[in-house]
Short mmCIF file of C-alpha atoms and ligand atoms in Angstrom, two decimals:
data_model
loop_
_atom_site.label_atom_id
_atom_site.label_comp_id
_atom_site.label_asym_id
_atom_site.label_seq_id
_atom_site.Cartn_x
_atom_site.Cartn_y
_atom_site.Cartn_z
CA MET A 1 85.07 113.64 140.01
CA ALA A 2 83.11 112.77 136.80
CA THR A 3 86.14 113.94 134.78
CA GLU A 4 88.56 112.01 136.86
CA LEU A 5 86.04 108.70 136.36
CA LYS A 6 86.30 109.37 132.69
CA ALA A 7 89.90 109.54 132.34
CA GLU A 8 90.19 106.39 134.15
CA VAL A 9 87.82 104.60 131.83
CA GLU A 10 89.70 105.92 128.54
CA PHE A 11 93.00 104.85 130.04
CA ASN A 12 91.91 101.28 130.52
CA LYS A 13 90.68 101.35 127.16
CA VAL A 14 93.91 102.69 125.56
CA ILE A 15 96.10 100.12 127.37
CA ARG A 16 93.61 97.38 126.29
CA GLU A 17 93.35 98.43 122.94
CA ARG A 18 96.96 99.00 122.06
CA HIS A 19 98.32 95.85 120.17
CA SER A 20 101.39 95.62 118.08
CA VAL A 21 100.05 96.39 114.56
CA ARG A 22 102.15 95.16 111.40
CA LYS A 23 100.00 95.93 108.65
CA TYR A 24 99.24 99.56 107.68
CA ASP A 25 97.66 101.73 105.43
CA SER A 26 100.44 103.12 103.25
CA ALA A 27 98.51 106.05 101.76
CA TRP A 28 97.83 107.46 105.28
CA LYS A 29 99.74 110.25 105.92
CA ILE A 30 100.46 111.34 109.76
CA SER A 31 100.59 115.08 110.35
CA GLU A 32 103.54 116.66 111.71
CA GLU A 33 101.28 118.37 114.48
CA ASP A 34 99.97 114.90 115.37
CA ILE A 35 103.69 113.26 115.64
CA LYS A 36 104.51 116.36 117.99
CA GLU A 37 101.57 115.67 120.13
CA ILE A 38 102.22 112.22 120.28
CA LEU A 39 106.17 112.76 121.13
CA GLY A 40 104.95 115.57 123.61
CA ASP A 41 103.02 113.28 125.52
CA ALA A 42 105.87 110.75 125.56
CA ILE A 43 108.44 113.07 126.98
CA LEU A 44 106.43 113.33 129.92
CA ALA A 45 107.68 109.97 131.16
CA PRO A 46 109.97 109.59 134.23
CA SER A 47 113.92 109.14 133.60
CA SER A 48 116.64 108.73 135.85
CA SER A 49 117.25 112.16 137.77
CA ASN A 50 115.00 113.40 135.11
CA LEU A 51 118.06 113.69 132.83
CA GLN A 52 115.82 112.43 129.70
CA PRO A 53 118.08 110.89 127.59
CA TRP A 54 115.71 109.85 124.78
CA ARG A 55 116.10 111.58 121.41
CA PHE A 56 113.71 110.98 118.39
CA ILE A 57 114.29 110.32 114.72
CA VAL A 58 111.35 110.78 113.14
CA VAL A 59 111.23 109.26 109.39
CA THR A 60 108.19 109.84 107.46
CA ASP A 61 110.31 110.38 104.03
CA GLN A 62 109.49 107.29 101.94
CA ALA A 63 112.85 107.27 100.46
CA LEU A 64 114.80 107.00 104.20
CA LYS A 65 112.10 104.34 104.97
CA GLU A 66 113.44 102.33 102.31
CA GLN A 67 116.64 102.48 103.38
CA LEU A 68 115.48 101.70 106.86
CA LEU A 69 113.69 98.86 105.74
CA SER A 70 116.72 96.30 105.15
CA ILE A 71 118.24 97.65 108.59
CA ALA A 72 114.94 96.53 110.27
CA TYR A 73 115.33 92.94 108.68
CA ASN A 74 112.69 93.89 105.94
CA GLN A 75 109.84 94.29 108.50
CA GLN A 76 107.39 95.85 106.04
CA GLN A 77 105.80 98.16 108.84
CA VAL A 78 109.06 100.24 108.41
CA VAL A 79 107.97 101.34 104.78
CA GLU A 80 103.74 100.86 104.91
CA ALA A 81 103.36 103.10 108.48
CA SER A 82 103.02 106.68 108.11
CA ALA A 83 106.16 107.18 110.24
CA THR A 84 109.04 105.28 112.15
CA ILE A 85 110.27 106.73 115.10
CA VAL A 86 113.94 105.64 116.10
CA VAL A 87 114.35 106.02 119.74
CA VAL A 88 117.81 106.69 120.62
CA GLY A 89 119.30 107.01 124.30
CA ASP A 90 122.20 110.01 125.20
CA THR A 91 124.80 107.99 127.24
CA GLU A 92 125.84 111.57 128.30
CA ALA A 93 122.47 113.05 129.25
CA TYR A 94 124.20 114.02 132.30
CA ARG A 95 125.49 117.20 130.08
CA ASN A 96 122.20 118.64 130.10
CA ALA A 97 121.80 118.32 134.04
CA GLU A 98 122.42 121.99 134.75
CA ARG A 99 120.21 123.38 132.03
CA ILE A 100 117.30 120.93 133.14
CA SER A 101 117.62 122.21 137.00
CA GLU A 102 117.75 125.88 135.75
CA ASP A 103 114.67 125.02 133.60
CA ALA A 104 112.69 123.94 136.71
CA VAL A 105 114.08 126.83 138.71
CA ALA A 106 112.82 129.48 136.26
CA ALA A 107 109.63 127.89 136.08
CA GLY A 108 109.38 128.10 140.20
CA TYR A 109 109.53 124.24 141.00
CA ILE A 110 112.45 124.43 143.16
CA THR A 111 115.06 126.97 144.61
CA ALA A 112 118.09 128.15 142.99
CA GLU A 113 119.95 126.34 145.70
CA VAL A 114 118.32 123.15 145.27
CA GLY A 115 118.40 123.45 141.52
CA ALA A 116 122.33 123.91 141.77
CA ALA A 117 122.58 121.22 144.11
CA MET A 118 120.73 118.89 141.98
CA ALA A 119 122.91 119.67 138.69
CA LYS A 120 126.01 119.21 140.83
CA ARG A 121 124.84 115.70 142.04
CA SER A 122 123.81 114.65 138.65
CA SER A 123 126.94 115.93 136.59
CA ASP A 124 129.35 114.38 139.11
CA GLY A 125 127.54 111.14 139.75
CA TYR A 126 126.82 110.16 136.18
CA SER A 127 129.91 111.06 134.67
CA LYS A 128 131.81 108.96 136.72
CA LEU A 129 129.62 105.68 135.95
CA PRO A 130 130.99 103.13 133.83
CA ALA A 131 129.98 103.15 130.06
CA ALA A 132 127.88 99.93 130.68
CA LYS A 133 125.88 101.68 133.45
CA LEU A 134 125.35 104.73 131.34
CA LYS A 135 124.21 102.41 128.35
CA GLU A 136 121.72 100.47 130.92
CA ILE A 137 120.26 103.72 131.88
CA ALA A 138 119.84 105.20 128.38
CA LEU A 139 117.95 101.80 127.57
CA VAL A 140 115.74 101.34 130.50
CA ASP A 141 114.51 105.25 130.47
CA GLY A 142 114.27 104.79 126.41
CA GLY A 143 111.90 101.93 127.14
CA LEU A 144 110.00 104.02 129.43
CA VAL A 145 109.43 106.64 127.03
CA SER A 146 108.78 104.15 124.01
CA MET A 147 106.02 102.71 125.93
CA GLN A 148 104.66 106.09 126.52
CA LEU A 149 104.89 106.90 123.06
CA MET A 150 102.65 104.10 121.94
CA LEU A 151 99.85 104.54 124.24
CA ALA A 152 99.84 108.55 123.26
CA ALA A 153 99.60 107.29 119.78
CA LYS A 154 96.83 104.73 120.98
CA ALA A 155 95.07 107.43 122.62
CA ARG A 156 94.92 109.56 119.61
CA GLY A 157 93.71 106.91 117.23
CA TYR A 158 97.06 105.60 115.79
CA ASP A 159 98.63 102.05 116.09
CA THR A 160 102.12 101.10 116.62
CA VAL A 161 104.72 98.29 116.69
CA PRO A 162 107.95 98.41 118.77
CA MET A 163 110.69 96.86 117.07
CA GLY A 164 114.15 95.47 118.63
CA GLY A 165 114.65 93.59 115.26
CA PHE A 166 117.03 95.87 113.73
CA ASN A 167 121.07 96.05 112.70
CA PRO A 168 122.26 98.64 115.41
CA ASP A 169 125.45 98.98 113.30
CA GLY A 170 123.38 99.74 110.17
CA LEU A 171 120.99 102.21 111.89
CA ARG A 172 124.30 104.22 113.39
CA GLU A 173 125.77 104.27 109.67
CA LEU A 174 122.34 105.51 108.45
CA PHE A 175 121.85 108.51 110.59
CA ASN A 176 125.78 108.98 111.31
CA LEU A 177 124.78 108.44 114.72
CA PRO A 178 127.61 109.27 117.19
CA GLY A 179 128.63 106.86 119.65
CA ARG A 180 127.29 108.44 122.39
CA TYR A 181 123.79 107.61 121.42
CA GLU A 182 122.43 104.06 122.04
CA PRO A 183 119.66 102.73 119.61
CA VAL A 184 116.68 101.75 121.85
CA MET A 185 113.82 100.74 119.56
CA LEU A 186 112.42 101.57 116.54
CA ILE A 187 108.34 102.17 116.55
CA SER A 188 106.24 102.32 113.45
CA VAL A 189 103.44 104.61 113.93
CA GLY A 190 100.07 104.55 111.33
CA LYS A 191 96.78 103.83 110.40
CA ALA A 192 96.09 99.99 110.79
CA ALA A 193 95.11 98.67 107.70
CA VAL A 194 94.67 94.89 109.75
CA GLU A 195 93.69 94.93 112.93
CA ALA A 196 96.12 93.13 115.30
CA HIS A 197 95.36 89.90 116.92
CA SER A 198 95.15 89.84 120.71
CA THR A 199 98.25 88.20 122.61
CA ALA A 200 98.18 86.07 125.72
CA ARG A 201 99.44 87.32 128.90
CA LEU A 202 101.05 85.10 131.67
CA PRO A 203 98.89 84.68 134.61
CA LEU A 204 99.48 87.55 137.14
CA ALA A 205 99.82 85.22 139.82
CA GLU A 206 102.83 83.75 138.25
CA VAL A 207 104.55 86.78 137.36
CA THR A 208 103.80 88.53 141.03
CA HIS A 209 105.87 87.87 144.00
CA TRP A 210 104.80 89.45 147.25
CA ASN A 211 107.19 90.59 149.53
CA GLY A 212 110.19 88.55 148.51
CA PHE A 213 111.22 86.49 145.51
CA ALA A 214 110.81 82.24 145.30
CA GLU A 215 111.01 80.31 142.15
C1 FMN B 1 111.42 95.82 122.89
C2 FMN B 1 110.48 94.96 121.78
C3 FMN B 1 111.09 94.63 120.97
C4 FMN B 1 110.14 94.07 119.95
N1 FMN B 1 110.60 93.89 118.47
C5 FMN B 1 109.91 93.53 117.62
C6 FMN B 1 110.02 93.41 115.97
O1 FMN B 1 111.22 93.45 116.04
N2 FMN B 1 108.91 93.04 115.23
C7 FMN B 1 107.86 92.78 115.42
O2 FMN B 1 107.09 92.71 114.94
N3 FMN B 1 107.43 93.13 117.04
C8 FMN B 1 108.44 93.38 118.08
N4 FMN B 1 107.85 93.57 119.15
C9 FMN B 1 106.52 93.34 119.63
C10 FMN B 1 106.16 92.18 120.19
O3 FMN B 1 106.12 91.09 119.54
C11 FMN B 1 104.87 92.41 121.27
O4 FMN B 1 104.87 93.73 121.75
C12 FMN B 1 104.25 91.13 121.78
O5 FMN B 1 103.90 90.16 120.98
C13 FMN B 1 103.00 91.49 122.63
O6 FMN B 1 101.74 91.68 121.78
P1 FMN B 1 101.51 93.40 121.79
O7 FMN B 1 101.95 94.39 121.76
O8 FMN B 1 100.30 93.44 120.49
O9 FMN B 1 100.81 93.09 123.13
C14 FMN B 1 108.92 93.93 120.20
C15 FMN B 1 108.31 94.24 121.45
C16 FMN B 1 109.31 94.97 122.71
C17 FMN B 1 108.65 95.32 123.65
#
């Protein structure tokens, strides 16, 4: 019980102290281990039919960061932060449906029968969806994993900034990104050099509608 309470306090702290940081200590190196731990937490995020369409391109190489800079419209955090993670979504994530179900069966989470039915439902259903819907799913799931990534980083003492301000064509070209992968966002991760300012939120009552919607 005491442990649960502590976890709750820490979660409150993490969500309240996360702010978008745009000035980073460029001398600070993030370890591969820390990046893997952050991404390991991030991929626990939920996704449509658990197809996990997210893919991450971790950019720590300075020369590559310089190339990314103009694609991100010269946002300095791209070169100053320890890493910038490019989150992309696989619009053909249903191709992994069988493997994901088999893993769940092997782990004993579901029976082989349920696993096979789930995999068939996902493969058949998603492969028939229009491209726009598959893109939407990849972006929604990509957003969820991105949020979890930022909170996981904050919980480990790192700061982040999500970026939608980038040229998608330039990004595709730089990483030879095949067409089925949809860029979601860039996330710079590092040690803050200047603390971020707080940001205002609209009143909860204004953004919440109970049991219906009225403008
Ligand atoms: C999808 C998305 C795209 C964003 N793009 C940028 C960006 O390109 N550059 C930037 O400096 N901040 C960007 N931001 C950060 C927002 O400006 C920031 O989250 C917002 O002002 C609230 O501040 P906070 O993150 O400190 O709570 C983006 C945020 C989101 C969610």
